[in-house]
Amino acid sequence: MEIDNLTPAERRVWQAFPRGQSVDFRTTQDEDAAAGAGWGPERTVRAQVLRSLLLNAPQEAGEIATLSLAGARITGMLDLQYATLDHPVRLRRCHFDEVPRFHGSRLRELNLSESVLPGLVSHGVRVDGLLRMTRSRFRGVVRLGGAQIAGSLYLEGVRIGAPEAAEPALQLNQVTVGDDLWAPGLRAEGEIRLSGADVGGSVNLDEARLHHPGRAALDAETLGVGGHLLVRHARVRGWIGLRGARIGGRLDLSYSQLSNPGHAALRAGSSTIGELWLRKGPPVEGTLNLRRAQLEVLFLDPEMLPERVLLNGLTYTSLNPHEPAGRRLPMLERDGDGYVPHAYEQLTATYQRIGDDRAAREVQLAKQRRHRATLPVIGRFWGHLQEATVGYGYRPLRAAGWLLSLLCAGSVVYALHHPPALKPSEAPGFNPVFYTLDLLLPVISFGQEPAFAPQGWYQALAYVLVLTGWILATTVAAGVTRMISRQ
């Protein structure tokens, strides 16, 4: 393009570029770029002029050429696909009539902050510095899949509206970010796709508003994050997918509202996460799926627990805050897979690590009760008997209470009615207490039981005491064996 064809506004931009100077067409500092469609020729720049300027790159000795433009209406398509640009591109607070294209290009820096655009095509772009789109507004899809950004990606306060698009509204799949992905206050109507992305620093989605009901609001399967993934004070309508994700620091969902009724709200199966924080927020609406996830710390307020969880294969080292077992057991009872023994063992081990043996025993007792419901009739009967007598081995004093009660009852009955001796000349003196003990304890003999023969219902009582003694002895032995195997 010949320089003579430039409008006064374009000439101003052309002359400022080689000296690295900024051009600001705004009339007020708080001007809204959304009104840019009505801006006149005095602040309109054709995309073709900007393309020619960047590709032909006029130079001035001793200066660093930079495209720095604010408050302009950019007409036509800014097409820089596959271009290599050695100059920073800063198009702030601008209004784009058409979708700019940076697909496959290589840039030093790209800044579209506070601009209004119908969309963005930048998949496969390579940025050697920062990519900044702070408080930009997009009326269509933003394509950044496969982008390589050496520095940070800034999306704080960005608004994207593409709820009916056949593809994700914000495409960051397979993106590589050297530092942080900074997007607090992000607003998105449609899916955000982060699957396969790799972020060297942290991902910040604090106070985000993600709206895609019944579908993926944030799909981040196999996402890799070296630092934290922060989604605090957020509102998410739709599901968050983190299957196979690797988060070195903390996945923090504190104070957030997660809602996807009837379906999964958080899918984090097979993920590896340093710490998962679910606290100080309303109950999760939808299923919490943590199958086969590996966590160092699970920070879960019982109040945020949804009605349905999936915990089969979940492992964690510690569970915070410390709560009584009764406050944690509902988490296991709501498992959509039914009775999951591994979940009870995990919770038991957590209590044992901090020395709360009483809570650990309570969890194990709850496990036996839950297991009993899965058994056939005979197994359920035996389970009820074990619980009533010795609490499955976790209530050993209960057996002592039964034995003492039976000993007292038998001693009183046989003290009032001595059974006759089988051989009166050889029989020892009758002692109702030791006679009852002989009946109750199958492996101990005090010489009383074989020397006397009760009759009538007293004989029936003797049979009951013998049978009860054997049952108590068997259940105590089973309980002791279980306690030894736990150790």
Short mmCIF file of C-alpha atoms in Angstrom, two decimals:
data_model
loop_
_atom_site.label_atom_id
_atom_site.label_comp_id
_atom_site.label_asym_id
_atom_site.label_seq_id
_atom_site.Cartn_x
_atom_site.Cartn_y
_atom_site.Cartn_z
CA MET A 1 0.00 0.00 0.00
CA GLU A 2 1.28 3.46 -0.93
CA ILE A 3 1.68 5.97 1.84
CA ASP A 4 -0.28 8.53 -0.22
CA ASN A 5 -3.48 6.47 0.18
CA LEU A 6 -3.54 6.80 3.98
CA THR A 7 -6.19 8.77 5.82
CA PRO A 8 -5.04 11.32 8.42
CA ALA A 9 -5.73 8.81 11.21
CA GLU A 10 -3.77 6.08 9.44
CA ARG A 11 -0.91 8.42 8.65
CA ARG A 12 -0.64 9.26 12.34
CA VAL A 13 -0.33 5.55 13.19
CA TRP A 14 2.17 4.98 10.36
CA GLN A 15 4.42 7.79 11.51
CA ALA A 16 4.32 6.75 15.21
CA PHE A 17 5.21 3.09 14.54
CA PRO A 18 8.97 3.37 13.73
CA ARG A 19 9.56 5.60 16.76
CA GLY A 20 7.68 3.24 19.11
CA GLN A 21 5.17 5.94 20.02
CA SER A 22 1.60 5.34 21.15
CA VAL A 23 -1.46 6.68 19.33
CA ASP A 24 -4.57 7.22 21.44
CA PHE A 25 -7.77 8.29 19.70
CA ARG A 26 -9.91 8.29 22.82
CA THR A 27 -11.76 11.43 23.81
CA THR A 28 -12.21 10.35 27.45
CA GLN A 29 -10.32 7.90 29.62
CA ASP A 30 -13.44 5.85 30.46
CA GLU A 31 -14.65 5.54 26.90
CA ASP A 32 -16.31 2.21 26.08
CA ALA A 33 -15.03 0.41 22.99
CA ALA A 34 -18.43 -1.25 22.59
CA ALA A 35 -19.61 2.00 20.95
CA GLY A 36 -16.80 1.75 18.38
CA ALA A 37 -19.12 0.85 15.51
CA GLY A 38 -20.20 4.50 15.48
CA TRP A 39 -16.75 6.06 15.53
CA GLY A 40 -16.00 8.23 12.52
CA PRO A 41 -13.12 8.31 10.00
CA GLU A 42 -11.04 10.49 12.33
CA ARG A 43 -10.36 7.40 14.43
CA THR A 44 -10.85 4.58 11.92
CA VAL A 45 -7.89 2.48 10.76
CA ARG A 46 -8.10 -0.16 8.10
CA ALA A 47 -6.80 -3.62 9.06
CA GLN A 48 -4.93 -3.72 5.73
CA VAL A 49 -2.91 -0.67 6.78
CA LEU A 50 -1.90 -2.31 10.06
CA ARG A 51 -0.94 -5.51 8.24
CA SER A 52 1.21 -3.64 5.74
CA LEU A 53 2.78 -1.63 8.55
CA LEU A 54 3.74 -4.72 10.54
CA LEU A 55 4.97 -6.78 7.60
CA ASN A 56 6.92 -4.02 5.85
CA ALA A 57 8.14 -2.66 9.20
CA PRO A 58 9.57 0.80 8.47
CA GLN A 59 12.53 1.41 10.75
CA GLU A 60 14.12 4.47 12.30
CA ALA A 61 17.70 4.37 13.51
CA GLY A 62 18.07 4.18 17.26
CA GLU A 63 14.35 3.41 17.87
CA ILE A 64 12.37 0.25 18.66
CA ALA A 65 9.39 0.02 16.34
CA THR A 66 6.11 -0.75 18.14
CA LEU A 67 2.48 -0.82 17.11
CA SER A 68 0.71 0.81 20.04
CA LEU A 69 -2.83 1.92 19.26
CA ALA A 70 -5.76 2.75 21.53
CA GLY A 71 -9.35 3.86 20.95
CA ALA A 72 -9.45 3.02 17.23
CA ARG A 73 -12.06 1.37 15.08
CA ILE A 74 -10.34 -1.31 12.99
CA THR A 75 -12.22 -2.15 9.84
CA GLY A 76 -11.70 -5.19 7.65
CA MET A 77 -9.91 -8.38 8.63
CA LEU A 78 -6.53 -8.10 10.34
CA ASP A 79 -4.98 -11.18 8.75
CA LEU A 80 -1.51 -12.02 10.09
CA GLN A 81 -1.69 -15.80 9.76
CA TYR A 82 1.75 -17.46 9.71
CA ALA A 83 3.49 -14.08 9.93
CA THR A 84 6.62 -13.55 12.00
CA LEU A 85 6.57 -10.16 13.73
CA ASP A 86 9.53 -8.81 15.66
CA HIS A 87 7.58 -5.87 17.06
CA PRO A 88 5.16 -5.69 20.00
CA VAL A 89 1.52 -5.41 18.92
CA ARG A 90 -0.67 -3.42 21.33
CA LEU A 91 -4.23 -2.78 20.18
CA ARG A 92 -5.90 -1.65 23.39
CA ARG A 93 -9.45 -0.38 23.81
CA CYS A 94 -10.08 -0.87 20.10
CA HIS A 95 -13.21 -1.97 18.28
CA PHE A 96 -12.78 -4.70 15.65
CA ASP A 97 -15.40 -5.04 12.94
CA GLU A 98 -14.10 -8.47 11.89
CA VAL A 99 -12.36 -11.37 13.58
CA PRO A 100 -8.56 -10.85 13.61
CA ARG A 101 -6.43 -13.82 12.59
CA PHE A 102 -3.07 -14.72 14.12
CA HIS A 103 -3.19 -18.45 13.36
CA GLY A 104 0.32 -19.94 13.22
CA SER A 105 2.02 -16.58 13.58
CA ARG A 106 4.97 -15.75 15.79
CA LEU A 107 4.79 -12.58 17.88
CA ARG A 108 6.95 -10.89 20.43
CA GLU A 109 3.99 -9.55 22.39
CA LEU A 110 0.24 -9.24 21.78
CA ASN A 111 -2.01 -6.95 23.82
CA LEU A 112 -5.75 -6.70 23.06
CA SER A 113 -6.79 -5.37 26.48
CA GLU A 114 -10.23 -3.76 26.86
CA SER A 115 -10.98 -4.20 23.18
CA VAL A 116 -14.24 -5.42 21.69
CA LEU A 117 -14.00 -8.17 19.09
CA PRO A 118 -16.39 -10.52 17.27
CA GLY A 119 -13.98 -13.39 18.02
CA LEU A 120 -10.33 -14.35 17.68
CA VAL A 121 -8.49 -16.90 15.53
CA SER A 122 -5.07 -17.51 17.07
CA HIS A 123 -4.66 -21.27 17.36
CA GLY A 124 -1.07 -22.35 17.04
CA VAL A 125 0.19 -18.81 17.68
CA ARG A 126 3.61 -18.46 19.30
CA VAL A 127 4.22 -15.51 21.62
CA ASP A 128 7.73 -14.97 22.96
CA GLY A 129 6.50 -12.67 25.73
CA LEU A 130 3.03 -11.93 27.12
CA LEU A 131 -0.40 -12.40 25.62
CA ARG A 132 -2.70 -9.92 27.33
CA MET A 133 -6.45 -9.60 26.78
CA THR A 134 -7.44 -8.00 30.07
CA ARG A 135 -11.14 -7.01 30.20
CA SER A 136 -11.62 -7.66 26.49
CA ARG A 137 -15.08 -8.60 25.25
CA PHE A 138 -15.70 -11.23 22.60
CA ARG A 139 -19.03 -11.76 20.86
CA GLY A 140 -17.88 -15.07 19.42
CA VAL A 141 -15.42 -17.92 19.75
CA VAL A 142 -11.83 -17.34 20.92
CA ARG A 143 -9.47 -19.90 19.36
CA LEU A 144 -6.10 -20.28 21.06
CA GLY A 145 -5.70 -24.05 20.87
CA GLY A 146 -2.10 -25.18 20.64
CA ALA A 147 -0.73 -21.72 21.37
CA GLN A 148 2.78 -21.43 22.85
CA ILE A 149 3.18 -18.52 25.22
CA ALA A 150 6.58 -18.10 26.82
CA GLY A 151 5.35 -15.66 29.45
CA SER A 152 1.90 -15.32 31.00
CA LEU A 153 -1.57 -15.33 29.51
CA TYR A 154 -3.78 -12.59 31.00
CA LEU A 155 -7.55 -13.02 30.68
CA GLU A 156 -8.73 -11.22 33.82
CA GLY A 157 -12.20 -9.74 33.46
CA VAL A 158 -12.61 -11.12 29.92
CA ARG A 159 -16.17 -11.66 28.68
CA ILE A 160 -16.93 -14.29 26.07
CA GLY A 161 -20.43 -14.94 24.78
CA ALA A 162 -20.88 -17.92 22.49
CA PRO A 163 -23.47 -20.15 24.22
CA GLU A 164 -24.91 -21.58 21.01
CA ALA A 165 -21.60 -22.18 19.24
CA ALA A 166 -20.97 -25.71 18.04
CA GLU A 167 -17.43 -25.47 19.44
CA PRO A 168 -15.98 -24.30 22.78
CA ALA A 169 -16.30 -20.56 23.42
CA LEU A 170 -12.72 -20.31 24.73
CA GLN A 171 -10.31 -22.83 23.22
CA LEU A 172 -7.10 -23.27 25.20
CA ASN A 173 -6.64 -26.97 24.55
CA GLN A 174 -3.03 -28.08 24.15
CA VAL A 175 -1.84 -24.56 24.98
CA THR A 176 1.57 -24.15 26.63
CA VAL A 177 2.02 -21.25 29.06
CA GLY A 178 5.45 -20.72 30.59
CA ASP A 179 4.23 -18.71 33.57
CA ASP A 180 0.68 -18.07 34.81
CA LEU A 181 -2.72 -18.24 33.21
CA TRP A 182 -4.32 -15.29 34.97
CA ALA A 183 -8.10 -15.03 34.54
CA PRO A 184 -9.86 -13.82 37.72
CA GLY A 185 -13.32 -12.48 36.98
CA LEU A 186 -13.59 -14.31 33.65
CA ARG A 187 -17.15 -14.45 32.26
CA ALA A 188 -17.93 -17.15 29.73
CA GLU A 189 -21.20 -18.22 28.08
CA GLY A 190 -20.23 -21.57 26.65
CA GLU A 191 -17.46 -24.11 27.17
CA ILE A 192 -13.90 -23.31 28.21
CA ARG A 193 -11.59 -26.05 26.94
CA LEU A 194 -8.22 -26.51 28.65
CA SER A 195 -7.71 -30.19 27.88
CA GLY A 196 -4.09 -31.15 27.42
CA ALA A 197 -2.86 -27.67 28.37
CA ASP A 198 0.41 -27.22 30.25
CA VAL A 199 0.84 -24.23 32.56
CA GLY A 200 4.19 -23.79 34.26
CA GLY A 201 2.84 -21.47 36.95
CA SER A 202 -0.69 -21.20 38.36
CA VAL A 203 -4.16 -20.92 36.85
CA ASN A 204 -6.33 -18.26 38.50
CA LEU A 205 -10.09 -18.38 37.88
CA ASP A 206 -11.16 -16.64 41.08
CA GLU A 207 -14.60 -15.00 40.90
CA ALA A 208 -15.18 -16.50 37.46
CA ARG A 209 -18.71 -16.90 36.13
CA LEU A 210 -18.88 -19.95 33.87
CA HIS A 211 -22.28 -20.69 32.34
CA HIS A 212 -22.95 -23.80 30.28
CA PRO A 213 -25.76 -25.67 32.10
CA GLY A 214 -25.87 -29.42 31.62
CA ARG A 215 -22.67 -29.39 29.57
CA ALA A 216 -18.97 -28.74 30.07
CA ALA A 217 -18.32 -25.36 31.64
CA LEU A 218 -14.59 -26.08 32.08
CA ASP A 219 -13.14 -29.11 30.31
CA ALA A 220 -9.56 -29.50 31.52
CA GLU A 221 -8.82 -33.20 31.11
CA THR A 222 -5.10 -34.06 31.40
CA LEU A 223 -4.35 -30.43 32.30
CA GLY A 224 -0.88 -29.95 33.79
CA VAL A 225 -0.36 -27.13 36.30
CA GLY A 226 2.94 -26.61 38.08
CA GLY A 227 1.40 -24.36 40.74
CA HIS A 228 -2.21 -23.91 41.90
CA LEU A 229 -5.56 -24.06 40.14
CA LEU A 230 -7.63 -21.43 41.95
CA VAL A 231 -11.40 -21.29 41.41
CA ARG A 232 -12.46 -19.41 44.55
CA HIS A 233 -15.67 -17.37 44.91
CA ALA A 234 -16.70 -18.68 41.48
CA ARG A 235 -20.11 -19.64 40.12
CA VAL A 236 -20.12 -22.56 37.71
CA ARG A 237 -23.22 -23.79 35.91
CA GLY A 238 -22.21 -26.97 34.12
CA TRP A 239 -19.48 -29.49 34.89
CA ILE A 240 -15.80 -29.06 35.59
CA GLY A 241 -13.73 -31.84 34.03
CA LEU A 242 -10.29 -32.58 35.45
CA ARG A 243 -9.93 -36.25 34.58
CA GLY A 244 -6.24 -37.18 34.47
CA ALA A 245 -5.15 -33.67 35.46
CA ARG A 246 -1.83 -33.10 37.26
CA ILE A 247 -1.85 -30.18 39.69
CA GLY A 248 1.31 -29.77 41.71
CA GLY A 249 -0.17 -27.34 44.21
CA ARG A 250 -3.74 -26.73 45.29
CA LEU A 251 -7.06 -27.13 43.51
CA ASP A 252 -8.97 -24.55 45.51
CA LEU A 253 -12.75 -24.41 45.09
CA SER A 254 -13.36 -22.52 48.34
CA TYR A 255 -16.46 -20.31 48.55
CA SER A 256 -17.59 -21.44 45.09
CA GLN A 257 -20.98 -22.57 43.83
CA LEU A 258 -20.81 -25.67 41.65
CA SER A 259 -24.10 -26.60 40.04
CA ASN A 260 -24.95 -29.31 37.53
CA PRO A 261 -28.03 -31.03 39.00
CA GLY A 262 -28.58 -34.63 37.99
CA HIS A 263 -25.09 -35.00 36.55
CA ALA A 264 -21.46 -34.68 37.63
CA ALA A 265 -20.50 -31.22 38.90
CA LEU A 266 -16.79 -32.05 39.33
CA ARG A 267 -15.09 -34.84 37.38
CA ALA A 268 -11.61 -35.32 38.77
CA GLY A 269 -11.15 -39.05 38.34
CA SER A 270 -7.61 -40.40 37.85
CA SER A 271 -6.16 -36.98 38.65
CA THR A 272 -3.07 -36.27 40.74
CA ILE A 273 -3.48 -33.21 42.96
CA GLY A 274 -1.40 -31.87 45.81
CA GLU A 275 -4.37 -30.48 47.75
CA LEU A 276 -8.08 -30.35 46.99
CA TRP A 277 -10.00 -27.66 48.88
CA LEU A 278 -13.80 -27.72 49.01
CA ARG A 279 -14.79 -25.41 51.84
CA LYS A 280 -16.89 -22.45 52.95
CA GLY A 281 -19.32 -22.79 50.07
CA PRO A 282 -22.87 -24.07 49.55
CA PRO A 283 -23.44 -27.80 48.96
CA VAL A 284 -22.32 -28.98 45.55
CA GLU A 285 -25.31 -29.53 43.24
CA GLY A 286 -24.47 -32.64 41.28
CA THR A 287 -22.12 -35.58 41.66
CA LEU A 288 -18.57 -35.25 43.02
CA ASN A 289 -16.45 -37.75 41.07
CA LEU A 290 -13.04 -38.49 42.60
CA ARG A 291 -12.60 -42.07 41.42
CA ARG A 292 -8.94 -43.16 41.41
CA ALA A 293 -7.75 -39.64 42.23
CA GLN A 294 -4.53 -39.28 44.23
CA LEU A 295 -4.43 -36.44 46.75
CA GLU A 296 -1.99 -35.46 49.44
CA VAL A 297 -4.55 -33.35 51.32
CA LEU A 298 -8.34 -33.39 51.03
CA PHE A 299 -9.75 -30.25 52.66
CA LEU A 300 -13.49 -30.90 52.62
CA ASP A 301 -16.14 -29.19 54.71
CA PRO A 302 -18.96 -31.71 55.32
CA GLU A 303 -21.46 -28.93 54.51
CA MET A 304 -20.26 -28.81 50.87
CA LEU A 305 -20.79 -32.54 50.37
CA PRO A 306 -23.28 -33.28 47.57
CA GLU A 307 -25.96 -35.95 47.75
CA ARG A 308 -23.93 -38.27 45.52
CA VAL A 309 -20.20 -38.96 45.40
CA LEU A 310 -17.95 -41.43 43.59
CA LEU A 311 -14.91 -42.36 45.67
CA ASN A 312 -13.84 -45.82 44.50
CA GLY A 313 -10.03 -45.85 44.35
CA LEU A 314 -9.59 -42.39 45.86
CA THR A 315 -6.41 -42.10 47.96
CA TYR A 316 -5.44 -39.23 50.24
CA THR A 317 -2.89 -38.79 53.00
CA SER A 318 -4.78 -36.40 55.27
CA LEU A 319 -8.36 -35.15 55.58
CA ASN A 320 -9.02 -31.66 56.93
CA PRO A 321 -10.52 -30.17 59.00
CA HIS A 322 -10.48 -32.79 61.72
CA GLU A 323 -14.07 -33.87 62.31
CA PRO A 324 -15.69 -36.67 64.34
CA ALA A 325 -16.26 -39.86 62.39
CA GLY A 326 -20.01 -39.24 62.46
CA ARG A 327 -19.48 -36.11 60.35
CA ARG A 328 -17.37 -37.93 57.77
CA LEU A 329 -19.32 -41.16 57.35
CA PRO A 330 -22.10 -39.57 55.19
CA MET A 331 -19.42 -39.01 52.55
CA LEU A 332 -19.00 -42.79 52.29
CA GLU A 333 -22.69 -43.59 52.61
CA ARG A 334 -23.54 -41.40 49.60
CA ASP A 335 -21.24 -43.25 47.23
CA GLY A 336 -23.04 -43.92 43.99
CA ASP A 337 -21.14 -47.20 43.63
CA GLY A 338 -22.75 -48.55 46.79
CA TYR A 339 -20.55 -50.25 49.37
CA VAL A 340 -16.90 -49.37 48.61
CA PRO A 341 -14.57 -51.02 51.18
CA HIS A 342 -11.55 -49.00 50.01
CA ALA A 343 -13.24 -45.72 50.97
CA TYR A 344 -13.69 -46.92 54.55
CA GLU A 345 -10.10 -48.11 54.74
CA GLN A 346 -8.86 -44.72 53.53
CA LEU A 347 -10.83 -42.85 56.17
CA THR A 348 -9.72 -45.30 58.86
CA ALA A 349 -6.07 -44.85 57.91
CA THR A 350 -6.46 -41.06 58.03
CA TYR A 351 -7.75 -41.18 61.61
CA GLN A 352 -5.05 -43.64 62.64
CA ARG A 353 -2.31 -41.38 61.27
CA ILE A 354 -3.39 -38.60 63.61
CA GLY A 355 -3.87 -40.96 66.56
CA ASP A 356 -7.69 -40.84 66.73
CA ASP A 357 -8.21 -44.56 67.27
CA ARG A 358 -11.74 -44.11 68.55
CA ALA A 359 -12.84 -42.49 65.29
CA ALA A 360 -10.98 -45.17 63.34
CA ARG A 361 -12.90 -47.91 65.19
CA GLU A 362 -16.18 -46.12 64.52
CA VAL A 363 -15.42 -46.05 60.80
CA GLN A 364 -14.58 -49.74 60.80
CA LEU A 365 -17.78 -50.55 62.66
CA ALA A 366 -19.74 -48.55 60.05
CA LYS A 367 -17.93 -50.50 57.34
CA GLN A 368 -19.06 -53.83 58.85
CA ARG A 369 -22.65 -52.59 59.07
CA ARG A 370 -22.58 -51.47 55.45
CA HIS A 371 -21.03 -54.78 54.38
CA ARG A 372 -23.69 -56.71 56.31
CA ALA A 373 -26.42 -55.26 54.08
CA THR A 374 -24.77 -56.90 51.06
CA LEU A 375 -24.79 -60.42 52.56
CA PRO A 376 -27.42 -63.19 52.27
CA VAL A 377 -29.86 -63.79 55.11
CA ILE A 378 -27.58 -66.09 57.13
CA GLY A 379 -24.66 -63.70 56.77
CA ARG A 380 -26.82 -60.77 57.91
CA PHE A 381 -28.03 -62.75 60.92
CA TRP A 382 -24.46 -63.61 61.91
CA GLY A 383 -23.48 -59.99 61.43
CA HIS A 384 -26.28 -58.76 63.68
CA LEU A 385 -25.19 -61.30 66.27
CA GLN A 386 -21.57 -60.14 66.14
CA GLU A 387 -22.58 -56.52 66.51
CA ALA A 388 -24.94 -57.22 69.39
CA THR A 389 -22.36 -59.27 71.27
CA VAL A 390 -18.96 -57.67 70.63
CA GLY A 391 -19.61 -54.88 68.13
CA TYR A 392 -17.65 -56.78 65.43
CA GLY A 393 -14.66 -56.80 67.77
CA TYR A 394 -14.61 -53.01 68.11
CA ARG A 395 -16.73 -53.08 71.31
CA PRO A 396 -14.99 -55.81 73.39
CA LEU A 397 -16.52 -54.65 76.65
CA ARG A 398 -19.93 -55.50 75.26
CA ALA A 399 -19.03 -59.22 75.45
CA ALA A 400 -17.93 -58.81 79.06
CA GLY A 401 -21.28 -57.23 79.83
CA TRP A 402 -23.16 -60.13 78.28
CA LEU A 403 -21.04 -62.69 80.18
CA LEU A 404 -21.50 -60.86 83.46
CA SER A 405 -25.27 -60.62 82.97
CA LEU A 406 -25.56 -64.31 82.12
CA LEU A 407 -23.28 -65.25 85.03
CA CYS A 408 -25.45 -63.32 87.47
CA ALA A 409 -28.68 -64.78 86.10
CA GLY A 410 -27.39 -68.38 86.12
CA SER A 411 -25.84 -68.04 89.58
CA VAL A 412 -29.10 -66.76 91.09
CA VAL A 413 -31.22 -69.46 89.44
CA TYR A 414 -28.96 -72.34 90.43
CA ALA A 415 -28.40 -70.95 93.93
CA LEU A 416 -32.15 -71.13 94.50
CA HIS A 417 -32.43 -74.60 92.96
CA HIS A 418 -29.37 -76.83 93.23
CA PRO A 419 -29.19 -79.44 90.47
CA PRO A 420 -28.83 -83.00 91.80
CA ALA A 421 -25.40 -84.65 91.75
CA LEU A 422 -24.76 -87.53 89.35
CA LYS A 423 -22.69 -89.39 91.99
CA PRO A 424 -23.49 -87.89 95.38
CA SER A 425 -20.63 -89.70 97.10
CA GLU A 426 -18.04 -88.35 94.67
CA ALA A 427 -19.47 -84.94 93.80
CA PRO A 428 -17.74 -81.78 95.09
CA GLY A 429 -19.65 -79.16 97.00
CA PHE A 430 -22.05 -77.27 94.68
CA ASN A 431 -21.09 -73.68 93.84
CA PRO A 432 -23.66 -71.87 91.66
CA VAL A 433 -21.15 -69.23 90.41
CA PHE A 434 -18.52 -71.73 89.25
CA TYR A 435 -21.21 -74.05 87.91
CA THR A 436 -22.49 -71.22 85.71
CA LEU A 437 -18.92 -70.38 84.64
CA ASP A 438 -18.42 -74.01 83.66
CA LEU A 439 -21.46 -73.74 81.41
CA LEU A 440 -20.45 -70.36 79.85
CA LEU A 441 -16.74 -70.93 79.26
CA PRO A 442 -16.22 -73.80 76.79
CA VAL A 443 -12.46 -74.18 77.29
CA ILE A 444 -12.30 -73.90 81.08
CA SER A 445 -13.58 -76.46 83.62
CA PHE A 446 -13.97 -76.02 87.35
CA GLY A 447 -15.30 -79.59 87.83
CA GLN A 448 -18.86 -78.43 88.52
CA GLU A 449 -20.68 -79.00 85.24
CA PRO A 450 -19.86 -82.77 84.82
CA ALA A 451 -20.76 -83.50 88.45
CA PHE A 452 -24.36 -82.19 88.45
CA ALA A 453 -27.36 -82.81 86.19
CA PRO A 454 -30.15 -80.21 86.23
CA GLN A 455 -33.61 -81.33 85.24
CA GLY A 456 -36.62 -79.79 83.51
CA TRP A 457 -36.36 -76.16 82.45
CA TYR A 458 -33.16 -75.83 84.54
CA GLN A 459 -31.56 -78.22 82.08
CA ALA A 460 -32.89 -76.08 79.20
CA LEU A 461 -31.29 -73.06 80.86
CA ALA A 462 -28.01 -74.95 81.03
CA TYR A 463 -28.19 -75.64 77.28
CA VAL A 464 -28.87 -71.95 76.61
CA LEU A 465 -25.87 -70.94 78.70
CA VAL A 466 -23.61 -73.45 76.91
CA LEU A 467 -24.79 -72.31 73.46
CA THR A 468 -24.47 -68.63 74.40
CA GLY A 469 -20.99 -69.23 75.74
CA TRP A 470 -19.88 -70.82 72.49
CA ILE A 471 -21.36 -67.94 70.43
CA LEU A 472 -19.67 -65.35 72.63
CA ALA A 473 -16.38 -67.20 72.47
CA THR A 474 -16.56 -67.46 68.67
CA THR A 475 -17.45 -63.80 68.17
CA VAL A 476 -14.76 -62.67 70.61
CA ALA A 477 -12.20 -64.77 68.74
CA ALA A 478 -13.36 -63.29 65.42
CA GLY A 479 -13.12 -59.80 66.88
CA VAL A 480 -9.64 -60.39 68.28
CA THR A 481 -8.50 -61.80 64.93
CA ARG A 482 -9.86 -58.71 63.15
CA MET A 483 -8.11 -56.38 65.59
CA ILE A 484 -4.80 -58.22 65.14
CA SER A 485 -5.12 -58.12 61.33
CA ARG A 486 -5.76 -54.32 61.52
CA GLN A 487 -2.50 -53.89 63.36
#
